């Protein structure tokens, strides 16, 4: 609403690049399209420039793996990203009605989920930052919870239902064809009968890695075929988005965190620090962003004496220095 | 899509083209549109199709003008051949594809973007986030996100040009 209003006052796109970006909005209004047509007609070079800029953007599509280190370094959303809603006017006569509406909205979803939620009454397992824990479920399946994880499980029904709410988990599923094992992950399900696989949900991105057996990832639309994984496959998705196949995993080093260690083979330092950051409350910052590009091959033990930062300092090619409470800065050695 | 096709044919007929010529031009319009990597159903598809069709129409007029000139001059000399065969410009044809060039170089250029600009570009390109979601993530306005993205494209273009 505010976005739409603001769009009335914003600057008109001037260059081909401006136009490519502006037309990337989900719903370009008629007036914008008309202005775009006028711009195209104004100079024959504009069409060529536009296609060039759009093509440039399209051509970067295969670079995700290359830039995943930089992606991981993007700081999470600031806590107060949006201004608190303030109406600015509070007519007394309407106040009662407003309160009632707000309450109804707040309660309705809880009621609905209560009635429908197959995970009602599920056991909840959590780990703190830096903690890794094995849990044996009632059906004999063993789940290893990674750092900062919340998992709910209810395995006594027809379907063994679990939900990974955040963090990461590795599953060694007890074989039982009659009772499918199903993990809710973001807006879809991972369904298996007996297998070894890992799931994670971090910063809104869900990931499924398969080590043994087979799993299917359902699609949010029922009409769509589920995505089937074979051992070594890895997929990611975001709620509402398409399932994306990622680079094949190396079964020897994948989910090494389960053995309380992190293994990096020729990984960007930025990626290594992002991963490390999940096991500590401290925020790790690069003194020089260029440092993040350095490639690292290292094995890091997640438990043992001292903090995980102390141990990392011994194996990584950087100096990790505590600069304040909860802050660590990485500088070149 | 058939609707768009019919609209384009009508547009060309109103500008003096026979049905047959109009259909030919529309055919070529769609061919160029797809060759440039565009897809039907995107916000920009309609304006682009019309822009391409207008360019082709101009070419067509030029061509027709030359035809008439040639018959008037009764000139069958070979010297006019080069003039006549001047390639009609196809923006798709000369679009340099970086896919064929050094992708690592492009990755490096992305890394060298100013930090906020780079973050916005990465989130847009590789996390499928909407401008609104990127704005929330980076704690800036949507219009700032658009400025960052346009700036990123300009810088990447400049980097590729060198």
Short mmCIF file of N, CA, C and O in Angstrom, two decimals, chain A residues 3 10 15-18 20-26 28 33 36-37 40-41 44-45 47-64 66-67 70-78 81-82 203 205 238 241-242 244 289 293 295, chain B residues 32 36-39 42-44 46-48 50-52 54-55 58 89 91-92 95-99 103-104 106-107 110-112 116 118-119 121-129 131-132 136-139 142-143 145-146 149-150 153-154 156-157 160:
data_model
loop_
_atom_site.label_atom_id
_atom_site.label_comp_id
_atom_site.label_asym_id
_atom_site.label_seq_id
_atom_site.Cartn_x
_atom_site.Cartn_y
_atom_site.Cartn_z
N UNK A 3 4.03 1.23 -0.57
CA UNK A 3 4.90 1.12 -1.74
C UNK A 3 4.22 1.71 -2.96
O UNK A 3 4.80 2.44 -3.74
N UNK A 10 8.06 8.68 -7.18
CA UNK A 10 9.47 8.40 -7.40
C UNK A 10 9.93 8.80 -8.80
O UNK A 10 9.13 9.01 -9.71
N UNK A 15 17.65 5.37 -17.60
CA UNK A 15 18.56 4.55 -18.42
C UNK A 15 17.97 3.16 -18.64
O UNK A 15 16.98 2.78 -18.02
N UNK A 16 18.58 2.42 -19.54
CA UNK A 16 18.16 1.05 -19.81
C UNK A 16 18.19 0.23 -18.52
O UNK A 16 17.30 -0.57 -18.24
N UNK A 17 19.22 0.44 -17.71
CA UNK A 17 19.37 -0.31 -16.46
C UNK A 17 18.22 0.01 -15.51
O UNK A 17 17.67 -0.88 -14.86
N UNK A 18 17.87 1.31 -15.43
CA UNK A 18 16.74 1.71 -14.58
C UNK A 18 15.47 0.97 -15.01
O UNK A 18 14.70 0.50 -14.19
N UNK A 20 15.15 -1.90 -16.74
CA UNK A 20 15.20 -3.34 -16.46
C UNK A 20 14.79 -3.59 -15.01
O UNK A 20 14.00 -4.49 -14.71
N UNK A 21 15.31 -2.76 -14.11
CA UNK A 21 15.02 -2.94 -12.69
C UNK A 21 13.55 -2.62 -12.40
O UNK A 21 12.86 -3.37 -11.73
N UNK A 22 13.07 -1.51 -12.96
CA UNK A 22 11.69 -1.10 -12.69
C UNK A 22 10.69 -2.14 -13.18
O UNK A 22 9.71 -2.46 -12.51
N UNK A 23 10.96 -2.71 -14.35
CA UNK A 23 10.01 -3.68 -14.90
C UNK A 23 10.17 -5.05 -14.25
O UNK A 23 9.44 -5.98 -14.56
N UNK A 24 11.11 -5.17 -13.34
CA UNK A 24 11.26 -6.40 -12.57
C UNK A 24 10.27 -6.47 -11.42
O UNK A 24 10.19 -7.47 -10.72
N UNK A 25 9.54 -5.40 -11.21
CA UNK A 25 8.49 -5.43 -10.18
C UNK A 25 7.38 -6.36 -10.62
O UNK A 25 7.13 -6.51 -11.81
N UNK A 26 6.71 -6.98 -9.65
CA UNK A 26 5.69 -7.97 -10.02
C UNK A 26 4.53 -7.39 -10.83
O UNK A 26 4.04 -8.01 -11.74
N UNK A 28 3.68 -4.13 -12.91
CA UNK A 28 3.94 -2.80 -13.44
C UNK A 28 2.62 -2.17 -13.85
O UNK A 28 1.87 -2.77 -14.62
N UNK A 33 4.14 1.11 -18.08
CA UNK A 33 4.35 0.46 -19.37
C UNK A 33 4.27 1.48 -20.51
O UNK A 33 5.04 1.42 -21.47
N UNK A 36 7.39 3.35 -20.60
CA UNK A 36 8.44 2.49 -21.16
C UNK A 36 8.36 2.50 -22.69
O UNK A 36 9.37 2.62 -23.38
N UNK A 37 7.13 2.41 -23.21
CA UNK A 37 6.94 2.44 -24.67
C UNK A 37 7.45 3.75 -25.26
O UNK A 37 8.11 3.75 -26.30
N UNK A 40 11.22 3.69 -25.32
CA UNK A 40 11.72 2.85 -26.41
C UNK A 40 11.64 3.58 -27.75
O UNK A 40 12.53 3.48 -28.59
N UNK A 41 10.53 4.32 -27.93
CA UNK A 41 10.30 4.99 -29.21
C UNK A 41 11.21 6.21 -29.37
O UNK A 41 11.49 6.65 -30.48
N UNK A 44 16.16 4.74 -31.18
CA UNK A 44 16.28 3.31 -31.56
C UNK A 44 17.34 2.56 -30.75
O UNK A 44 17.27 1.34 -30.63
N UNK A 45 18.31 3.29 -30.20
CA UNK A 45 19.35 2.62 -29.43
C UNK A 45 18.82 2.09 -28.09
O UNK A 45 19.41 1.23 -27.47
N UNK A 47 16.21 0.33 -27.36
CA UNK A 47 15.81 -1.08 -27.38
C UNK A 47 17.05 -1.96 -27.26
O UNK A 47 17.08 -2.90 -26.46
N UNK A 48 18.09 -1.63 -28.01
CA UNK A 48 19.32 -2.42 -27.96
C UNK A 48 19.94 -2.36 -26.56
O UNK A 48 20.37 -3.39 -26.01
N UNK A 49 19.97 -1.16 -25.98
CA UNK A 49 20.55 -1.01 -24.64
C UNK A 49 19.77 -1.81 -23.61
O UNK A 49 20.34 -2.42 -22.72
N UNK A 50 18.45 -1.76 -23.75
CA UNK A 50 17.60 -2.48 -22.80
C UNK A 50 17.85 -3.97 -22.88
O UNK A 50 18.02 -4.66 -21.88
N UNK A 51 17.91 -4.49 -24.11
CA UNK A 51 18.12 -5.92 -24.28
C UNK A 51 19.49 -6.33 -23.78
O UNK A 51 19.69 -7.41 -23.23
N UNK A 52 20.43 -5.43 -23.94
CA UNK A 52 21.79 -5.68 -23.49
C UNK A 52 21.83 -5.79 -21.96
O UNK A 52 22.40 -6.73 -21.40
N UNK A 53 21.19 -4.83 -21.30
CA UNK A 53 21.20 -4.81 -19.83
C UNK A 53 20.45 -6.02 -19.27
O UNK A 53 20.88 -6.65 -18.30
N UNK A 54 19.34 -6.36 -19.93
CA UNK A 54 18.55 -7.49 -19.46
C UNK A 54 19.32 -8.80 -19.65
O UNK A 54 19.29 -9.70 -18.81
N UNK A 55 20.01 -8.88 -20.77
CA UNK A 55 20.81 -10.06 -21.06
C UNK A 55 21.95 -10.21 -20.06
O UNK A 55 22.26 -11.31 -19.61
N UNK A 56 22.55 -9.09 -19.70
CA UNK A 56 23.64 -9.10 -18.72
C UNK A 56 23.14 -9.67 -17.40
O UNK A 56 23.78 -10.52 -16.78
N UNK A 57 21.97 -9.22 -17.00
CA UNK A 57 21.38 -9.70 -15.75
C UNK A 57 21.11 -11.21 -15.84
O UNK A 57 21.43 -11.98 -14.93
N UNK A 58 20.57 -11.63 -17.00
CA UNK A 58 20.23 -13.03 -17.18
C UNK A 58 21.48 -13.91 -17.17
O UNK A 58 21.48 -15.00 -16.64
N UNK A 59 22.54 -13.38 -17.73
CA UNK A 59 23.76 -14.18 -17.86
C UNK A 59 24.46 -14.46 -16.53
O UNK A 59 25.35 -15.29 -16.46
N UNK A 60 24.06 -13.77 -15.47
CA UNK A 60 24.72 -14.02 -14.18
C UNK A 60 24.11 -15.22 -13.48
O UNK A 60 24.52 -15.58 -12.39
N UNK A 61 23.15 -15.87 -14.15
CA UNK A 61 22.35 -16.88 -13.46
C UNK A 61 23.17 -18.07 -12.96
O UNK A 61 22.83 -18.67 -11.95
N UNK A 62 24.26 -18.39 -13.64
CA UNK A 62 25.01 -19.59 -13.25
C UNK A 62 26.06 -19.31 -12.17
O UNK A 62 26.87 -20.17 -11.87
N UNK A 63 26.03 -18.11 -11.62
CA UNK A 63 27.13 -17.74 -10.73
C UNK A 63 26.81 -17.95 -9.25
O UNK A 63 27.59 -17.58 -8.39
N UNK A 64 25.67 -18.55 -8.97
CA UNK A 64 25.26 -18.63 -7.57
C UNK A 64 26.30 -19.36 -6.71
O UNK A 64 26.69 -18.86 -5.66
N UNK A 66 29.36 -19.77 -7.11
CA UNK A 66 30.58 -18.97 -7.02
C UNK A 66 30.46 -17.89 -5.94
O UNK A 66 31.43 -17.51 -5.31
N UNK A 67 29.23 -17.39 -5.75
CA UNK A 67 29.04 -16.22 -4.89
C UNK A 67 28.34 -16.56 -3.57
O UNK A 67 27.93 -15.68 -2.84
N UNK A 70 29.67 -14.83 -0.47
CA UNK A 70 29.24 -13.44 -0.29
C UNK A 70 27.78 -13.39 0.18
O UNK A 70 27.41 -12.56 1.00
N UNK A 71 26.97 -14.31 -0.34
CA UNK A 71 25.56 -14.37 0.07
C UNK A 71 25.44 -14.62 1.56
O UNK A 71 24.63 -14.01 2.26
N UNK A 72 26.28 -15.52 2.04
CA UNK A 72 26.22 -15.87 3.45
C UNK A 72 26.65 -14.72 4.35
O UNK A 72 26.32 -14.70 5.53
N UNK A 73 27.40 -13.80 3.79
CA UNK A 73 27.92 -12.71 4.62
C UNK A 73 26.95 -11.54 4.74
O UNK A 73 27.19 -10.61 5.48
N UNK A 74 25.87 -11.59 3.99
CA UNK A 74 24.91 -10.49 4.08
C UNK A 74 24.28 -10.53 5.47
O UNK A 74 23.75 -11.57 5.87
N UNK A 75 24.36 -9.43 6.19
CA UNK A 75 23.85 -9.47 7.57
C UNK A 75 22.35 -9.74 7.60
O UNK A 75 21.65 -9.37 6.66
N UNK A 76 21.86 -10.39 8.63
CA UNK A 76 20.42 -10.63 8.74
C UNK A 76 19.65 -9.32 8.86
O UNK A 76 20.25 -8.27 9.12
N UNK A 77 18.34 -9.40 8.65
CA UNK A 77 17.52 -8.20 8.69
C UNK A 77 17.67 -7.50 10.02
O UNK A 77 17.73 -8.14 11.06
N UNK A 78 17.77 -6.16 9.96
CA UNK A 78 17.81 -5.43 11.23
C UNK A 78 16.52 -5.69 12.01
O UNK A 78 15.47 -5.89 11.42
N UNK A 81 13.14 -3.43 11.22
CA UNK A 81 13.15 -3.12 9.80
C UNK A 81 11.98 -2.22 9.43
O UNK A 81 12.11 -1.31 8.63
N UNK A 82 10.84 -2.46 10.02
CA UNK A 82 9.65 -1.66 9.70
C UNK A 82 9.27 -0.82 10.90
O UNK A 82 9.42 -1.24 12.03
N UNK A 203 17.71 -18.67 7.63
CA UNK A 203 17.43 -17.44 6.89
C UNK A 203 16.38 -17.66 5.80
O UNK A 203 16.51 -17.15 4.70
N UNK A 205 15.84 -20.19 3.99
CA UNK A 205 16.18 -21.15 2.92
C UNK A 205 16.19 -22.57 3.48
O UNK A 205 16.90 -22.86 4.43
N UNK A 238 12.82 -21.88 -1.08
CA UNK A 238 12.24 -20.96 -0.13
C UNK A 238 10.74 -21.11 -0.19
O UNK A 238 10.22 -21.53 -1.23
N UNK A 241 8.71 -20.75 -3.34
CA UNK A 241 9.60 -20.78 -4.50
C UNK A 241 9.77 -22.18 -5.05
O UNK A 241 9.28 -23.15 -4.50
N UNK A 242 10.47 -22.24 -6.17
CA UNK A 242 10.71 -23.53 -6.82
C UNK A 242 11.84 -24.28 -6.12
O UNK A 242 12.68 -23.66 -5.48
N UNK A 244 15.27 -25.99 -6.09
CA UNK A 244 16.47 -25.80 -6.90
C UNK A 244 17.47 -26.91 -6.59
O UNK A 244 17.76 -27.17 -5.44
N UNK A 289 36.84 -7.03 3.51
CA UNK A 289 35.95 -7.97 2.79
C UNK A 289 36.70 -8.82 1.76
O UNK A 289 36.33 -9.96 1.49
N UNK A 293 37.48 -13.81 0.20
CA UNK A 293 37.61 -14.58 -1.03
C UNK A 293 38.65 -15.67 -0.95
O UNK A 293 38.69 -16.57 -1.76
N UNK A 295 40.60 -18.90 -0.34
CA UNK A 295 40.09 -20.27 -0.31
C UNK A 295 40.68 -21.00 0.87
O UNK A 295 41.86 -20.84 1.19
N UNK B 32 12.64 -12.28 -33.44
CA UNK B 32 13.66 -11.44 -32.81
C UNK B 32 13.47 -11.35 -31.31
O UNK B 32 14.41 -11.33 -30.54
N UNK B 36 16.28 -12.61 -28.63
CA UNK B 36 16.90 -11.71 -27.65
C UNK B 36 16.73 -12.26 -26.22
O UNK B 36 17.18 -11.65 -25.27
N UNK B 37 16.07 -13.39 -26.10
CA UNK B 37 15.95 -14.02 -24.78
C UNK B 37 14.74 -13.56 -23.98
O UNK B 37 14.64 -13.87 -22.80
N UNK B 38 13.84 -12.83 -24.60
CA UNK B 38 12.65 -12.40 -23.86
C UNK B 38 11.63 -13.54 -23.81
O UNK B 38 11.71 -14.48 -24.58
N UNK B 39 10.66 -13.38 -22.92
CA UNK B 39 9.60 -14.37 -22.84
C UNK B 39 8.25 -13.66 -22.76
O UNK B 39 8.14 -12.57 -22.20
N UNK B 42 5.86 -11.56 -19.54
CA UNK B 42 6.56 -10.68 -18.61
C UNK B 42 6.03 -9.26 -18.80
O UNK B 42 5.41 -8.96 -19.83
N UNK B 43 6.29 -8.43 -17.80
CA UNK B 43 5.75 -7.07 -17.84
C UNK B 43 6.17 -6.34 -19.10
O UNK B 43 5.40 -5.57 -19.67
N UNK B 44 7.39 -6.60 -19.56
CA UNK B 44 7.91 -5.80 -20.67
C UNK B 44 7.59 -6.39 -22.05
O UNK B 44 7.94 -5.81 -23.06
N UNK B 46 4.92 -6.83 -24.03
CA UNK B 46 4.10 -6.08 -24.98
C UNK B 46 4.83 -4.85 -25.53
O UNK B 46 4.95 -4.70 -26.75
N UNK B 47 5.34 -3.97 -24.64
CA UNK B 47 6.08 -2.82 -25.19
C UNK B 47 7.25 -3.24 -26.08
O UNK B 47 7.51 -2.59 -27.09
N UNK B 48 7.95 -4.31 -25.72
CA UNK B 48 9.09 -4.74 -26.53
C UNK B 48 8.65 -5.21 -27.91
O UNK B 48 9.26 -4.86 -28.92
N UNK B 50 6.06 -4.32 -29.58
CA UNK B 50 5.68 -3.19 -30.40
C UNK B 50 6.91 -2.41 -30.87
O UNK B 50 6.97 -1.96 -32.01
N UNK B 51 7.89 -2.27 -30.00
CA UNK B 51 9.10 -1.54 -30.38
C UNK B 51 9.83 -2.26 -31.51
O UNK B 51 10.29 -1.64 -32.47
N UNK B 52 9.91 -3.60 -31.38
CA UNK B 52 10.59 -4.38 -32.42
C UNK B 52 9.81 -4.27 -33.74
O UNK B 52 10.39 -4.07 -34.81
N UNK B 54 7.89 -1.88 -34.73
CA UNK B 54 8.05 -0.54 -35.31
C UNK B 54 9.38 -0.43 -36.04
O UNK B 54 9.45 0.15 -37.13
N UNK B 55 10.44 -0.97 -35.45
CA UNK B 55 11.75 -0.96 -36.12
C UNK B 55 11.69 -1.68 -37.45
O UNK B 55 12.23 -1.22 -38.45
N UNK B 58 9.94 0.31 -40.08
CA UNK B 58 10.81 1.35 -40.64
C UNK B 58 11.71 0.74 -41.72
O UNK B 58 11.86 1.29 -42.80
N UNK B 89 19.18 -3.78 -38.71
CA UNK B 89 19.81 -4.00 -37.41
C UNK B 89 18.95 -4.92 -36.53
O UNK B 89 17.74 -4.75 -36.44
N UNK B 91 19.02 -6.07 -32.75
CA UNK B 91 19.73 -5.86 -31.48
C UNK B 91 20.17 -7.18 -30.85
O UNK B 91 21.15 -7.23 -30.14
N UNK B 92 19.43 -8.24 -31.14
CA UNK B 92 19.77 -9.52 -30.51
C UNK B 92 21.09 -10.04 -31.04
O UNK B 92 21.85 -10.66 -30.32
N UNK B 95 24.21 -8.63 -29.37
CA UNK B 95 24.28 -8.63 -27.92
C UNK B 95 25.39 -9.58 -27.47
O UNK B 95 25.35 -10.76 -27.74
N UNK B 96 26.38 -9.02 -26.83
CA UNK B 96 27.49 -9.86 -26.39
C UNK B 96 27.03 -10.68 -25.20
O UNK B 96 26.50 -10.16 -24.24
N UNK B 97 27.23 -11.96 -25.25
CA UNK B 97 26.82 -12.80 -24.13
C UNK B 97 28.01 -13.08 -23.25
O UNK B 97 29.03 -13.57 -23.69
N UNK B 98 27.87 -12.73 -21.98
CA UNK B 98 29.01 -12.97 -21.09
C UNK B 98 29.11 -14.44 -20.74
O UNK B 98 30.10 -14.90 -20.24
N UNK B 99 28.01 -15.19 -21.05
CA UNK B 99 28.07 -16.61 -20.76
C UNK B 99 29.25 -17.23 -21.51
O UNK B 99 29.90 -18.14 -21.01
N UNK B 103 33.18 -16.14 -17.10
CA UNK B 103 32.18 -15.97 -16.03
C UNK B 103 32.83 -15.57 -14.72
O UNK B 103 32.27 -14.83 -13.93
N UNK B 104 34.03 -16.10 -14.51
CA UNK B 104 34.73 -15.77 -13.26
C UNK B 104 35.00 -14.27 -13.19
O UNK B 104 34.94 -13.67 -12.12
N UNK B 106 33.09 -11.96 -14.33
CA UNK B 106 31.84 -11.32 -13.93
C UNK B 106 31.63 -11.48 -12.43
O UNK B 106 31.23 -10.55 -11.74
N UNK B 107 31.95 -12.69 -11.93
CA UNK B 107 31.82 -12.92 -10.49
C UNK B 107 32.71 -11.93 -9.74
O UNK B 107 32.30 -11.36 -8.73
N UNK B 110 31.14 -8.59 -9.66
CA UNK B 110 30.05 -8.55 -8.67
C UNK B 110 30.64 -8.35 -7.28
O UNK B 110 30.15 -7.55 -6.48
N UNK B 111 31.73 -9.06 -6.99
CA UNK B 111 32.36 -8.92 -5.68
C UNK B 111 32.86 -7.50 -5.44
O UNK B 111 32.91 -7.04 -4.32
N UNK B 112 33.23 -6.83 -6.52
CA UNK B 112 33.80 -5.50 -6.37
C UNK B 112 32.76 -4.39 -6.28
O UNK B 112 33.11 -3.23 -6.12
N UNK B 116 26.57 -2.45 -0.25
CA UNK B 116 25.10 -2.49 -0.20
C UNK B 116 24.52 -2.84 -1.57
O UNK B 116 23.54 -3.55 -1.71
N UNK B 118 26.06 -4.58 -3.82
CA UNK B 118 26.33 -5.99 -4.06
C UNK B 118 25.32 -6.86 -3.32
O UNK B 118 24.78 -7.81 -3.87
N UNK B 119 25.05 -6.52 -2.07
CA UNK B 119 24.09 -7.31 -1.28
C UNK B 119 22.72 -7.33 -1.96
O UNK B 119 22.09 -8.38 -2.09
N UNK B 121 22.06 -6.84 -5.09
CA UNK B 121 22.14 -7.60 -6.34
C UNK B 121 22.12 -9.11 -6.06
O UNK B 121 21.40 -9.86 -6.71
N UNK B 122 22.89 -9.53 -5.08
CA UNK B 122 22.96 -10.97 -4.75
C UNK B 122 21.61 -11.50 -4.30
O UNK B 122 21.16 -12.57 -4.72
N UNK B 123 20.94 -10.73 -3.44
CA UNK B 123 19.63 -11.18 -2.92
C UNK B 123 18.60 -11.23 -4.05
O UNK B 123 17.76 -12.12 -4.10
N UNK B 124 18.70 -10.28 -4.97
CA UNK B 124 17.75 -10.24 -6.09
C UNK B 124 18.01 -11.41 -7.03
O UNK B 124 17.09 -12.11 -7.43
N UNK B 125 19.26 -11.63 -7.34
CA UNK B 125 19.60 -12.59 -8.38
C UNK B 125 19.59 -14.03 -7.88
O UNK B 125 19.25 -14.93 -8.62
N UNK B 126 20.01 -14.24 -6.66
CA UNK B 126 20.25 -15.62 -6.23
C UNK B 126 19.35 -16.09 -5.09
O UNK B 126 19.40 -17.25 -4.71
N UNK B 127 18.58 -15.21 -4.49
CA UNK B 127 17.69 -15.64 -3.42
C UNK B 127 16.23 -15.46 -3.81
O UNK B 127 15.34 -15.66 -2.99
N UNK B 128 15.99 -15.06 -5.03
CA UNK B 128 14.61 -14.88 -5.52
C UNK B 128 13.76 -14.01 -4.59
O UNK B 128 12.58 -14.28 -4.40
N UNK B 129 14.36 -13.03 -3.98
CA UNK B 129 13.56 -12.16 -3.10
C UNK B 129 12.96 -11.01 -3.91
O UNK B 129 13.53 -10.56 -4.89
N UNK B 131 11.66 -7.04 -4.37
CA UNK B 131 12.32 -5.80 -3.96
C UNK B 131 11.92 -5.45 -2.52
O UNK B 131 12.72 -4.97 -1.73
N UNK B 132 10.64 -5.70 -2.19
CA UNK B 132 10.16 -5.41 -0.84
C UNK B 132 10.93 -6.24 0.19
O UNK B 132 11.37 -5.74 1.22
N UNK B 136 13.45 -4.93 3.18
CA UNK B 136 13.32 -5.27 4.60
C UNK B 136 14.60 -5.89 5.14
O UNK B 136 15.04 -5.59 6.23
N UNK B 137 15.17 -6.76 4.33
CA UNK B 137 16.39 -7.45 4.76
C UNK B 137 17.54 -6.45 4.98
O UNK B 137 18.31 -6.55 5.93
N UNK B 138 17.63 -5.46 4.08
CA UNK B 138 18.75 -4.52 4.15
C UNK B 138 18.39 -3.27 4.96
O UNK B 138 19.24 -2.41 5.18
N UNK B 139 17.12 -3.17 5.35
CA UNK B 139 16.71 -2.02 6.15
C UNK B 139 16.73 -0.71 5.36
O UNK B 139 17.08 0.33 5.88
N UNK B 142 12.29 0.52 -0.82
CA UNK B 142 12.23 -0.21 -2.09
C UNK B 142 12.91 0.60 -3.20
O UNK B 142 13.64 0.05 -4.03
N UNK B 143 12.72 1.93 -3.17
CA UNK B 143 13.31 2.71 -4.25
C UNK B 143 14.84 2.72 -4.13
O UNK B 143 15.55 2.77 -5.13
N UNK B 145 16.52 0.12 -3.06
CA UNK B 145 16.89 -1.19 -3.61
C UNK B 145 17.00 -1.09 -5.13
O UNK B 145 17.96 -1.57 -5.74
N UNK B 146 16.02 -0.43 -5.75
CA UNK B 146 16.05 -0.29 -7.21
C UNK B 146 17.26 0.51 -7.66
O UNK B 146 17.87 0.20 -8.69
N UNK B 149 20.23 -1.78 -7.54
CA UNK B 149 20.24 -2.79 -8.60
C UNK B 149 20.63 -2.17 -9.95
O UNK B 149 21.43 -2.74 -10.70
N UNK B 150 20.08 -0.97 -10.23
CA UNK B 150 20.41 -0.31 -11.49
C UNK B 150 21.90 0.05 -11.50
O UNK B 150 22.59 -0.11 -12.52
N UNK B 153 23.94 -3.01 -12.26
CA UNK B 153 23.93 -3.33 -13.69
C UNK B 153 24.86 -2.41 -14.48
O UNK B 153 25.59 -2.85 -15.36
N UNK B 154 24.83 -1.12 -14.14
CA UNK B 154 25.70 -0.16 -14.84
C UNK B 154 27.16 -0.51 -14.62
O UNK B 154 27.97 -0.50 -15.55
N UNK B 156 28.44 -3.45 -13.77
CA UNK B 156 28.79 -4.72 -14.40
C UNK B 156 28.99 -4.53 -15.90
O UNK B 156 29.88 -5.12 -16.51
N UNK B 157 28.16 -3.68 -16.48
CA UNK B 157 28.29 -3.40 -17.91
C UNK B 157 29.63 -2.73 -18.19
O UNK B 157 30.34 -3.08 -19.13
N UNK B 160 32.40 -5.20 -17.93
CA UNK B 160 32.45 -6.11 -19.06
C UNK B 160 33.04 -5.42 -20.28
O UNK B 160 33.71 -6.03 -21.10
#
